[in-house]
Amino acid sequence: MPEYLKSARPQEARDADDAKVRATVEAALGEIESRGDAAVREMSEKFDGYAPESFRLSEAEIEALIARVAPRDLDDIRFAQEQVKGFARAQRASMLDVEVEPHPGVILGHRHIPVQSVGCYVPGGKFPMVASAHMSVATAAVAGVPRIVACTPPFQGEPNPAVIAAMHLGGAHEIHVLGGIQAVGAMALGTETMPAVDMLIGPGNAYVAEAKRQLFGRVGIDLLAGPTETMVIADETVDAEMCATDLLGQAEHGYDSPAVLVTNSRRLAEETMAEIDRLLGILPTAATAAVSWRDYGQVILCADHDEMLKVANDIASEHVQVMTDRDDWYLEQMTAYGALFLGPRTNVANGDKVIGTNHTLPTRRAGRYTGGLWVGKFLKTHSYQKILTDEAAAMIGAYGSRLCLLEGFVAHAEQCNLRVRRYGGRNVPFGAAAE
């Protein structure tokens, strides 16, 4: 039985928070749907203190912002995007169109078709999330999406030049300086100045994640990527400094970012908690990270690796850093997570910013039923069929006729019977089964 040396806030308190978020988002989306641009402008002014003449940046404005980015930073952005695009290209190459002929004259196939318009949300109110542009915009471009809309909130009262550069270099066709519910709602529902998209992409805070949840069905979504989560699975092959650093590296994202240590070493658990306290005393972002650790941090002591595995699969954390004497065993055995980071030489920040795998990942246990964002999320797999010969039309039609009537569908059966009569030269009575 696992022992919790440190526990997070009770689930009941989190549920109460979720209920408040749901109500706020529902009201805001209703305003956007009924009042369009006027509601979007009011929300931007209220929440971000930002209400320019146009939220969409012109080409001249984009170029002027990019010119403010240091050459070294632009080079780093280009390097990171090439890693992300390179991995996305490899993924795309694995997705093949299919065409088979199971019977002479019967052709079945499928094609992968890009979603025709996507809205990419790039968070940036607290920290300018440059890397989120690579993960959404650049990946959509590799998939061949013909209209890529990108939204990001103002940072300290203006567009963040590095984020805008990343969006532009990644391949965005429209860039809007707009954040939160108002951005997601405008992209999905459409306004007088922003035609609606077909799909919403990207991470965000609890309000953005809830807006995506409520809008699902009106548009597609990649996944529910809410406040970031991290888990460190560790044994005594690593030390407390490594564990504490990797936990706080994600806890600084926001005030509600779960960080969990799962270990079979009481010594490592206790030393890690002490090291976290020490690091919080010197970390510039401690005001955020300390709240997340206090309210959402957990330290779970397990009897052995089997129990650690069970706990990890049950929590299904977004990021799982594995530092043990059997990292590949966890790779083979884990079934529920966003992404794995195997061994002490890599870390979650590599995945967040540069290594090439996508950082938009499932949160809140969604890793039980979905993986993260990848090039395939931007592609729809559509099937097709055709029959090339009279003989095949009559043969398949006869089977179809009988199977339709087995279910009581007479009009369905007549679709098949007509082909048996016309292409097979057989007189099938109306509404009867073809022999």
Short mmCIF file of C-alpha atoms in Angstrom, two decimals:
data_model
loop_
_atom_site.label_atom_id
_atom_site.label_comp_id
_atom_site.label_asym_id
_atom_site.label_seq_id
_atom_site.Cartn_x
_atom_site.Cartn_y
_atom_site.Cartn_z
CA MET A 1 0.00 0.00 0.00
CA PRO A 2 1.60 3.31 -1.04
CA GLU A 3 2.41 5.77 1.74
CA TYR A 4 1.73 9.43 1.06
CA LEU A 5 4.49 11.47 2.70
CA LYS A 6 2.95 14.62 1.19
CA SER A 7 -0.59 14.99 -0.12
CA ALA A 8 -2.28 17.51 -2.42
CA ARG A 9 -5.47 19.47 -1.86
CA PRO A 10 -8.55 17.26 -1.40
CA GLN A 11 -10.38 16.34 -4.59
CA GLU A 12 -13.54 17.98 -3.23
CA ALA A 13 -11.81 21.37 -3.20
CA ARG A 14 -10.59 20.87 -6.75
CA ASP A 15 -14.11 19.91 -7.86
CA ALA A 16 -15.48 23.14 -6.37
CA ASP A 17 -12.88 25.12 -8.32
CA ASP A 18 -13.84 23.27 -11.50
CA ALA A 19 -17.52 24.15 -11.03
CA LYS A 20 -16.70 27.85 -10.81
CA VAL A 21 -14.55 27.65 -13.94
CA ARG A 22 -17.34 25.84 -15.85
CA ALA A 23 -19.89 28.54 -15.02
CA THR A 24 -17.56 31.38 -15.95
CA VAL A 25 -16.64 29.80 -19.28
CA GLU A 26 -20.23 28.97 -20.21
CA ALA A 27 -21.30 32.57 -19.64
CA ALA A 28 -18.34 33.97 -21.59
CA LEU A 29 -18.90 31.69 -24.60
CA GLY A 30 -22.58 32.67 -24.63
CA GLU A 31 -21.58 36.32 -24.83
CA ILE A 32 -19.17 35.69 -27.70
CA GLU A 33 -21.76 33.70 -29.62
CA SER A 34 -24.44 36.35 -29.26
CA ARG A 35 -22.36 39.55 -29.50
CA GLY A 36 -19.28 38.56 -31.46
CA ASP A 37 -16.47 41.09 -31.74
CA ALA A 38 -17.99 43.43 -29.15
CA ALA A 39 -17.89 40.73 -26.48
CA VAL A 40 -14.37 39.68 -27.46
CA ARG A 41 -13.14 43.29 -27.18
CA GLU A 42 -14.77 43.79 -23.78
CA MET A 43 -13.19 40.60 -22.41
CA SER A 44 -9.75 41.45 -23.75
CA GLU A 45 -9.94 44.88 -22.16
CA LYS A 46 -11.21 43.44 -18.87
CA PHE A 47 -8.79 40.53 -18.49
CA ASP A 48 -5.71 41.73 -20.38
CA GLY A 49 -6.11 45.50 -20.46
CA TYR A 50 -5.66 45.31 -24.22
CA ALA A 51 -8.01 46.69 -26.88
CA PRO A 52 -6.19 47.71 -30.09
CA GLU A 53 -7.96 48.84 -33.23
CA SER A 54 -7.41 45.35 -34.65
CA PHE A 55 -6.41 42.23 -32.78
CA ARG A 56 -5.07 40.74 -36.00
CA LEU A 57 -1.51 41.79 -36.79
CA SER A 58 -0.69 43.11 -40.24
CA GLU A 59 2.32 41.87 -42.18
CA ALA A 60 4.10 45.15 -41.41
CA GLU A 61 3.42 44.75 -37.68
CA ILE A 62 4.67 41.16 -37.74
CA GLU A 63 7.89 42.16 -39.50
CA ALA A 64 8.46 45.04 -37.07
CA LEU A 65 8.06 42.70 -34.08
CA ILE A 66 10.39 40.08 -35.55
CA ALA A 67 13.00 42.81 -36.08
CA ARG A 68 13.05 43.31 -32.30
CA VAL A 69 14.11 39.70 -31.64
CA ALA A 70 17.83 39.19 -31.12
CA PRO A 71 19.59 37.22 -33.89
CA ARG A 72 20.67 34.51 -31.43
CA ASP A 73 17.08 34.10 -30.24
CA LEU A 74 15.84 33.82 -33.82
CA ASP A 75 18.48 31.17 -34.53
CA ASP A 76 17.37 29.23 -31.44
CA ILE A 77 13.73 29.44 -32.51
CA ARG A 78 14.61 28.17 -35.97
CA PHE A 79 16.65 25.30 -34.49
CA ALA A 80 13.80 24.25 -32.18
CA GLN A 81 11.26 24.41 -34.99
CA GLU A 82 13.41 22.25 -37.22
CA GLN A 83 13.54 19.59 -34.49
CA VAL A 84 9.76 19.67 -34.11
CA LYS A 85 9.15 19.70 -37.87
CA GLY A 86 11.66 16.92 -38.43
CA PHE A 87 9.93 14.59 -35.98
CA ALA A 88 6.51 15.58 -37.39
CA ARG A 89 7.71 14.78 -40.92
CA ALA A 90 8.83 11.35 -39.76
CA GLN A 91 5.43 10.77 -38.17
CA ARG A 92 3.66 11.93 -41.33
CA ALA A 93 5.74 9.53 -43.43
CA SER A 94 4.44 6.66 -41.29
CA MET A 95 0.84 7.46 -42.27
CA LEU A 96 0.20 5.85 -45.62
CA ASP A 97 -2.83 6.09 -47.87
CA VAL A 98 -4.27 2.63 -48.52
CA GLU A 99 -5.99 1.03 -51.51
CA VAL A 100 -6.79 -2.69 -51.72
CA GLU A 101 -8.81 -5.00 -53.97
CA PRO A 102 -10.31 -7.68 -51.69
CA HIS A 103 -12.31 -9.17 -54.59
CA PRO A 104 -11.84 -8.66 -58.33
CA GLY A 105 -13.35 -5.32 -59.25
CA VAL A 106 -13.94 -4.17 -55.64
CA ILE A 107 -11.69 -1.30 -54.54
CA LEU A 108 -11.45 -0.06 -50.92
CA GLY A 109 -9.17 2.67 -49.69
CA HIS A 110 -8.51 5.52 -47.34
CA ARG A 111 -6.84 8.91 -47.65
CA HIS A 112 -5.38 11.20 -45.00
CA ILE A 113 -6.80 14.69 -45.56
CA PRO A 114 -5.69 17.76 -43.58
CA VAL A 115 -8.23 19.60 -41.45
CA GLN A 116 -8.99 22.69 -43.51
CA SER A 117 -8.66 25.33 -40.78
CA VAL A 118 -7.23 25.17 -37.27
CA GLY A 119 -6.99 27.65 -34.43
CA CYS A 120 -3.74 27.38 -32.48
CA TYR A 121 -3.76 28.87 -28.98
CA VAL A 122 -0.34 29.85 -27.63
CA PRO A 123 -0.43 30.73 -23.91
CA GLY A 124 1.53 33.75 -22.79
CA GLY A 125 -0.08 35.79 -20.02
CA LYS A 126 2.34 34.80 -17.24
CA PHE A 127 5.21 33.48 -19.38
CA PRO A 128 5.56 33.99 -23.15
CA MET A 129 5.23 30.41 -24.38
CA VAL A 130 7.37 30.62 -27.51
CA ALA A 131 7.65 26.84 -27.74
CA SER A 132 3.88 26.33 -27.92
CA ALA A 133 3.95 27.98 -31.34
CA HIS A 134 6.37 25.34 -32.61
CA MET A 135 4.23 22.52 -31.26
CA SER A 136 0.93 23.68 -32.76
CA VAL A 137 1.59 25.99 -35.71
CA ALA A 138 4.68 24.25 -37.13
CA THR A 139 3.14 20.80 -36.77
CA ALA A 140 -0.05 21.95 -38.51
CA ALA A 141 2.09 23.30 -41.34
CA VAL A 142 3.82 19.93 -41.77
CA ALA A 143 0.38 18.30 -41.94
CA GLY A 144 -0.59 20.64 -44.79
CA VAL A 145 -3.39 22.58 -43.07
CA PRO A 146 -4.34 25.38 -45.54
CA ARG A 147 -5.54 27.93 -42.93
CA ILE A 148 -3.68 28.21 -39.63
CA VAL A 149 -4.95 30.87 -37.22
CA ALA A 150 -2.76 31.64 -34.20
CA CYS A 151 -3.80 33.52 -31.07
CA THR A 152 -1.68 34.57 -28.11
CA PRO A 153 -2.41 37.03 -25.29
CA PRO A 154 -0.50 40.29 -24.89
CA PHE A 155 2.54 40.07 -22.63
CA GLN A 156 3.08 43.07 -20.41
CA GLY A 157 0.67 45.09 -22.50
CA GLU A 158 1.92 44.31 -26.01
CA PRO A 159 2.55 41.43 -28.43
CA ASN A 160 5.58 39.41 -27.38
CA PRO A 161 8.07 39.65 -30.27
CA ALA A 162 9.56 36.17 -29.78
CA VAL A 163 6.13 34.48 -29.70
CA ILE A 164 5.03 36.36 -32.82
CA ALA A 165 8.28 35.38 -34.56
CA ALA A 166 7.73 31.73 -33.69
CA MET A 167 4.16 31.82 -34.98
CA HIS A 168 5.21 33.46 -38.23
CA LEU A 169 8.23 31.23 -38.83
CA GLY A 170 6.12 28.19 -37.95
CA GLY A 171 3.69 28.96 -40.77
CA ALA A 172 0.69 30.81 -39.30
CA HIS A 173 -1.52 32.48 -41.90
CA GLU A 174 -3.26 34.79 -39.39
CA ILE A 175 -1.86 36.05 -36.08
CA HIS A 176 -4.15 37.63 -33.47
CA VAL A 177 -3.03 39.14 -30.16
CA LEU A 178 -5.87 37.73 -28.14
CA GLY A 179 -5.89 35.50 -25.09
CA GLY A 180 -7.99 33.29 -22.84
CA ILE A 181 -11.63 32.34 -23.33
CA GLN A 182 -12.11 35.21 -25.76
CA ALA A 183 -9.44 33.85 -28.12
CA VAL A 184 -10.65 30.26 -28.03
CA GLY A 185 -14.28 31.31 -28.30
CA ALA A 186 -13.66 33.66 -31.22
CA MET A 187 -11.73 31.03 -33.17
CA ALA A 188 -14.33 28.32 -32.61
CA LEU A 189 -17.56 30.31 -32.88
CA GLY A 190 -16.42 32.93 -35.35
CA THR A 191 -17.03 36.67 -35.21
CA GLU A 192 -17.55 39.46 -37.70
CA THR A 193 -13.78 39.71 -38.23
CA MET A 194 -12.64 36.15 -37.61
CA PRO A 195 -14.20 33.26 -39.58
CA ALA A 196 -14.60 30.15 -37.44
CA VAL A 197 -12.05 27.37 -37.61
CA ASP A 198 -12.72 23.65 -37.78
CA MET A 199 -10.46 22.60 -34.91
CA LEU A 200 -8.88 24.08 -31.76
CA ILE A 201 -5.31 23.23 -30.84
CA GLY A 202 -3.02 24.01 -27.93
CA PRO A 203 -2.60 24.06 -24.16
CA GLY A 204 -3.79 26.70 -21.72
CA ASN A 205 -4.97 27.41 -18.21
CA ALA A 206 -8.06 25.90 -16.62
CA TYR A 207 -10.34 28.38 -18.39
CA VAL A 208 -8.89 27.67 -21.82
CA ALA A 209 -9.10 23.91 -21.26
CA GLU A 210 -12.71 24.20 -20.10
CA ALA A 211 -13.61 26.37 -23.09
CA LYS A 212 -12.22 23.71 -25.41
CA ARG A 213 -14.22 21.05 -23.57
CA GLN A 214 -17.46 23.02 -23.93
CA LEU A 215 -16.80 23.81 -27.60
CA PHE A 216 -16.01 20.23 -28.57
CA GLY A 217 -18.63 19.12 -31.05
CA ARG A 218 -19.01 22.57 -32.54
CA VAL A 219 -15.37 22.15 -33.52
CA GLY A 220 -12.80 19.44 -33.08
CA ILE A 221 -10.12 19.69 -30.42
CA ASP A 222 -6.71 18.12 -30.13
CA LEU A 223 -7.11 17.07 -26.49
CA LEU A 224 -7.82 18.56 -23.08
CA ALA A 225 -4.44 20.08 -22.25
CA GLY A 226 -4.96 22.01 -19.05
CA PRO A 227 -2.54 23.14 -16.35
CA THR A 228 0.76 21.28 -16.63
CA GLU A 229 1.50 18.17 -14.58
CA THR A 230 4.75 16.37 -13.85
CA MET A 231 5.74 13.13 -12.19
CA VAL A 232 9.20 11.93 -11.25
CA ILE A 233 9.65 8.18 -10.88
CA ALA A 234 12.96 7.66 -9.11
CA ASP A 235 14.99 5.22 -7.08
CA GLU A 236 18.34 5.65 -5.37
CA THR A 237 20.24 5.77 -8.67
CA VAL A 238 19.61 9.54 -8.59
CA ASP A 239 19.81 12.16 -5.87
CA ALA A 240 17.48 14.68 -4.28
CA GLU A 241 18.83 17.65 -6.23
CA MET A 242 17.88 16.00 -9.54
CA CYS A 243 14.39 15.07 -8.32
CA ALA A 244 13.66 18.43 -6.70
CA THR A 245 14.88 20.38 -9.71
CA ASP A 246 12.72 18.36 -12.10
CA LEU A 247 9.63 18.74 -9.91
CA LEU A 248 9.98 22.51 -9.52
CA GLY A 249 10.76 22.90 -13.22
CA GLN A 250 7.08 22.28 -13.95
CA ALA A 251 5.56 23.59 -10.72
CA GLU A 252 6.57 27.13 -11.73
CA HIS A 253 4.09 27.05 -14.64
CA GLY A 254 1.16 28.16 -12.50
CA TYR A 255 -0.54 27.97 -9.13
CA ASP A 256 -2.30 24.69 -9.96
CA SER A 257 0.43 22.53 -11.51
CA PRO A 258 0.63 19.07 -9.89
CA ALA A 259 4.14 17.75 -9.21
CA VAL A 260 4.45 14.19 -7.93
CA LEU A 261 7.42 12.13 -6.74
CA VAL A 262 6.95 8.36 -6.83
CA THR A 263 9.81 6.44 -5.24
CA ASN A 264 10.73 3.29 -3.35
CA SER A 265 13.29 5.11 -1.21
CA ARG A 266 12.24 6.86 2.00
CA ARG A 267 15.62 8.54 2.18
CA LEU A 268 15.29 9.97 -1.33
CA ALA A 269 11.72 11.11 -0.59
CA GLU A 270 12.68 12.97 2.57
CA GLU A 271 15.81 14.49 1.06
CA THR A 272 13.87 15.63 -2.01
CA MET A 273 11.29 17.43 0.14
CA ALA A 274 14.10 19.17 2.02
CA GLU A 275 15.83 20.10 -1.24
CA ILE A 276 12.60 21.56 -2.62
CA ASP A 277 12.36 23.80 0.43
CA ARG A 278 15.97 24.92 -0.13
CA LEU A 279 15.45 25.63 -3.84
CA LEU A 280 12.26 27.57 -3.18
CA GLY A 281 14.36 29.92 -1.08
CA ILE A 282 16.46 30.93 -4.11
CA LEU A 283 14.18 30.33 -7.12
CA PRO A 284 13.07 33.62 -8.75
CA THR A 285 9.70 32.07 -9.66
CA ALA A 286 9.13 30.67 -6.18
CA ALA A 287 5.99 32.76 -5.67
CA THR A 288 4.29 30.55 -8.25
CA ALA A 289 6.12 27.26 -7.76
CA ALA A 290 5.70 27.28 -3.96
CA VAL A 291 1.92 27.54 -4.23
CA SER A 292 1.75 24.65 -6.70
CA TRP A 293 3.99 22.53 -4.49
CA ARG A 294 2.01 23.38 -1.36
CA ASP A 295 -1.41 22.70 -2.88
CA TYR A 296 -0.71 20.13 -5.60
CA GLY A 297 2.58 18.49 -4.69
CA GLN A 298 2.67 14.82 -3.68
CA VAL A 299 5.35 12.45 -2.46
CA ILE A 300 4.36 8.79 -2.69
CA LEU A 301 6.50 6.06 -1.14
CA CYS A 302 6.04 2.60 -2.66
CA ALA A 303 7.27 -0.84 -1.65
CA ASP A 304 8.87 -1.70 -5.00
CA HIS A 305 8.93 -0.93 -8.72
CA ASP A 306 5.75 -2.91 -9.39
CA GLU A 307 3.84 -0.72 -6.97
CA MET A 308 5.48 2.40 -8.42
CA LEU A 309 4.30 1.34 -11.88
CA LYS A 310 0.73 0.82 -10.66
CA VAL A 311 0.64 4.23 -8.99
CA ALA A 312 2.09 5.93 -12.06
CA ASN A 313 -0.39 4.33 -14.47
CA ASP A 314 -3.28 5.27 -12.19
CA ILE A 315 -2.26 8.93 -11.97
CA ALA A 316 -1.53 9.10 -15.72
CA SER A 317 0.51 12.28 -15.44
CA GLU A 318 1.20 14.55 -18.38
CA HIS A 319 5.00 14.44 -18.05
CA VAL A 320 6.71 11.40 -16.52
CA GLN A 321 10.43 11.63 -15.81
CA VAL A 322 11.87 8.15 -15.14
CA MET A 323 15.24 7.90 -13.39
CA THR A 324 15.75 4.35 -12.15
CA ASP A 325 17.88 1.27 -12.66
CA ARG A 326 15.26 -0.02 -15.17
CA ASP A 327 14.11 2.91 -17.32
CA ASP A 328 13.37 0.74 -20.39
CA TRP A 329 11.21 -1.54 -18.24
CA TYR A 330 8.98 1.47 -17.51
CA LEU A 331 8.91 2.30 -21.24
CA GLU A 332 7.62 -1.21 -21.94
CA GLN A 333 5.20 -1.40 -19.01
CA MET A 334 3.64 2.06 -18.73
CA THR A 335 0.29 2.48 -20.47
CA ALA A 336 -1.09 5.83 -19.28
CA TYR A 337 0.87 9.09 -19.56
CA GLY A 338 1.45 12.07 -21.81
CA ALA A 339 5.15 11.66 -22.59
CA LEU A 340 8.05 9.75 -21.03
CA PHE A 341 11.46 11.23 -20.32
CA LEU A 342 13.81 8.33 -19.76
CA GLY A 343 17.00 8.63 -17.74
CA PRO A 344 18.69 11.51 -15.94
CA ARG A 345 20.36 12.93 -19.07
CA THR A 346 17.08 14.23 -20.48
CA ASN A 347 14.34 16.21 -18.76
CA VAL A 348 10.87 17.65 -19.28
CA ALA A 349 12.21 21.08 -20.25
CA ASN A 350 13.97 19.47 -23.24
CA GLY A 351 10.61 18.18 -24.40
CA ASP A 352 8.91 21.48 -23.64
CA LYS A 353 11.27 23.59 -25.68
CA VAL A 354 13.56 21.91 -28.16
CA ILE A 355 14.11 18.17 -28.47
CA GLY A 356 11.41 17.59 -31.10
CA THR A 357 8.59 15.60 -29.51
CA ASN A 358 5.40 17.59 -29.05
CA HIS A 359 4.76 19.23 -25.68
CA THR A 360 0.98 19.53 -25.99
CA LEU A 361 0.00 16.52 -23.92
CA PRO A 362 -3.03 15.04 -22.13
CA THR A 363 -3.67 16.18 -18.55
CA ARG A 364 -6.13 15.24 -15.80
CA ARG A 365 -5.71 11.50 -16.45
CA ALA A 366 -6.64 11.80 -20.15
CA GLY A 367 -3.48 9.83 -20.93
CA ARG A 368 -5.60 6.75 -20.17
CA TYR A 369 -7.37 7.16 -23.52
CA THR A 370 -5.36 9.51 -25.72
CA GLY A 371 -1.82 10.46 -26.57
CA GLY A 372 -0.51 13.97 -27.14
CA LEU A 373 -0.61 16.31 -30.10
CA TRP A 374 1.13 15.01 -33.20
CA VAL A 375 0.93 15.52 -36.92
CA GLY A 376 -1.81 12.89 -37.18
CA LYS A 377 -4.18 15.04 -35.10
CA PHE A 378 -4.34 17.48 -38.01
CA LEU A 379 -5.24 14.75 -40.49
CA LYS A 380 -8.59 13.04 -41.00
CA THR A 381 -8.63 9.50 -42.33
CA HIS A 382 -11.43 9.18 -44.88
CA SER A 383 -12.37 5.91 -46.57
CA TYR A 384 -13.70 5.38 -50.07
CA GLN A 385 -14.95 2.50 -52.20
CA LYS A 386 -15.64 1.81 -55.84
CA ILE A 387 -16.78 -1.18 -57.90
CA LEU A 388 -15.31 -1.53 -61.37
CA THR A 389 -17.13 -4.52 -62.90
CA ASP A 390 -20.72 -5.67 -63.37
CA GLU A 391 -19.89 -9.02 -61.82
CA ALA A 392 -18.55 -7.41 -58.62
CA ALA A 393 -21.58 -5.08 -58.40
CA ALA A 394 -24.00 -8.02 -58.58
CA MET A 395 -22.02 -10.19 -56.15
CA ILE A 396 -21.64 -7.54 -53.44
CA GLY A 397 -25.20 -6.34 -54.07
CA ALA A 398 -26.67 -9.77 -53.37
CA TYR A 399 -24.89 -10.02 -50.03
CA GLY A 400 -25.93 -6.47 -49.20
CA SER A 401 -29.58 -7.16 -50.08
CA ARG A 402 -29.82 -10.11 -47.71
CA LEU A 403 -27.96 -8.41 -44.88
CA CYS A 404 -30.12 -5.28 -45.11
CA LEU A 405 -33.30 -7.33 -44.87
CA LEU A 406 -31.82 -9.25 -41.94
CA GLU A 407 -32.03 -5.94 -40.09
CA GLY A 408 -35.42 -4.99 -41.56
CA PHE A 409 -34.18 -2.20 -43.86
CA VAL A 410 -36.17 -2.60 -47.07
CA ALA A 411 -35.11 0.68 -48.72
CA HIS A 412 -31.50 -0.17 -47.96
CA ALA A 413 -32.03 -3.56 -49.59
CA GLU A 414 -33.48 -1.93 -52.70
CA GLN A 415 -30.28 0.06 -53.19
CA CYS A 416 -28.51 -3.28 -53.46
CA ASN A 417 -31.29 -5.00 -55.43
CA LEU A 418 -31.22 -2.30 -58.10
CA ARG A 419 -27.55 -3.08 -58.77
CA VAL A 420 -28.24 -6.82 -58.87
CA ARG A 421 -30.99 -6.24 -61.46
CA ARG A 422 -29.12 -3.67 -63.54
CA TYR A 423 -25.60 -5.13 -63.49
CA GLY A 424 -26.36 -8.78 -62.78
CA GLY A 425 -29.36 -9.20 -65.08
CA ARG A 426 -31.37 -10.91 -62.30
CA ASN A 427 -35.06 -10.25 -61.60
CA VAL A 428 -35.27 -9.62 -57.86
CA PRO A 429 -38.82 -8.84 -56.68
CA PHE A 430 -39.20 -5.43 -55.06
CA GLY A 431 -38.43 -5.62 -51.34
CA ALA A 432 -37.26 -9.22 -51.55
CA ALA A 433 -33.84 -10.62 -50.79
CA ALA A 434 -31.54 -11.31 -53.72
CA GLU A 435 -30.57 -14.94 -54.04
#
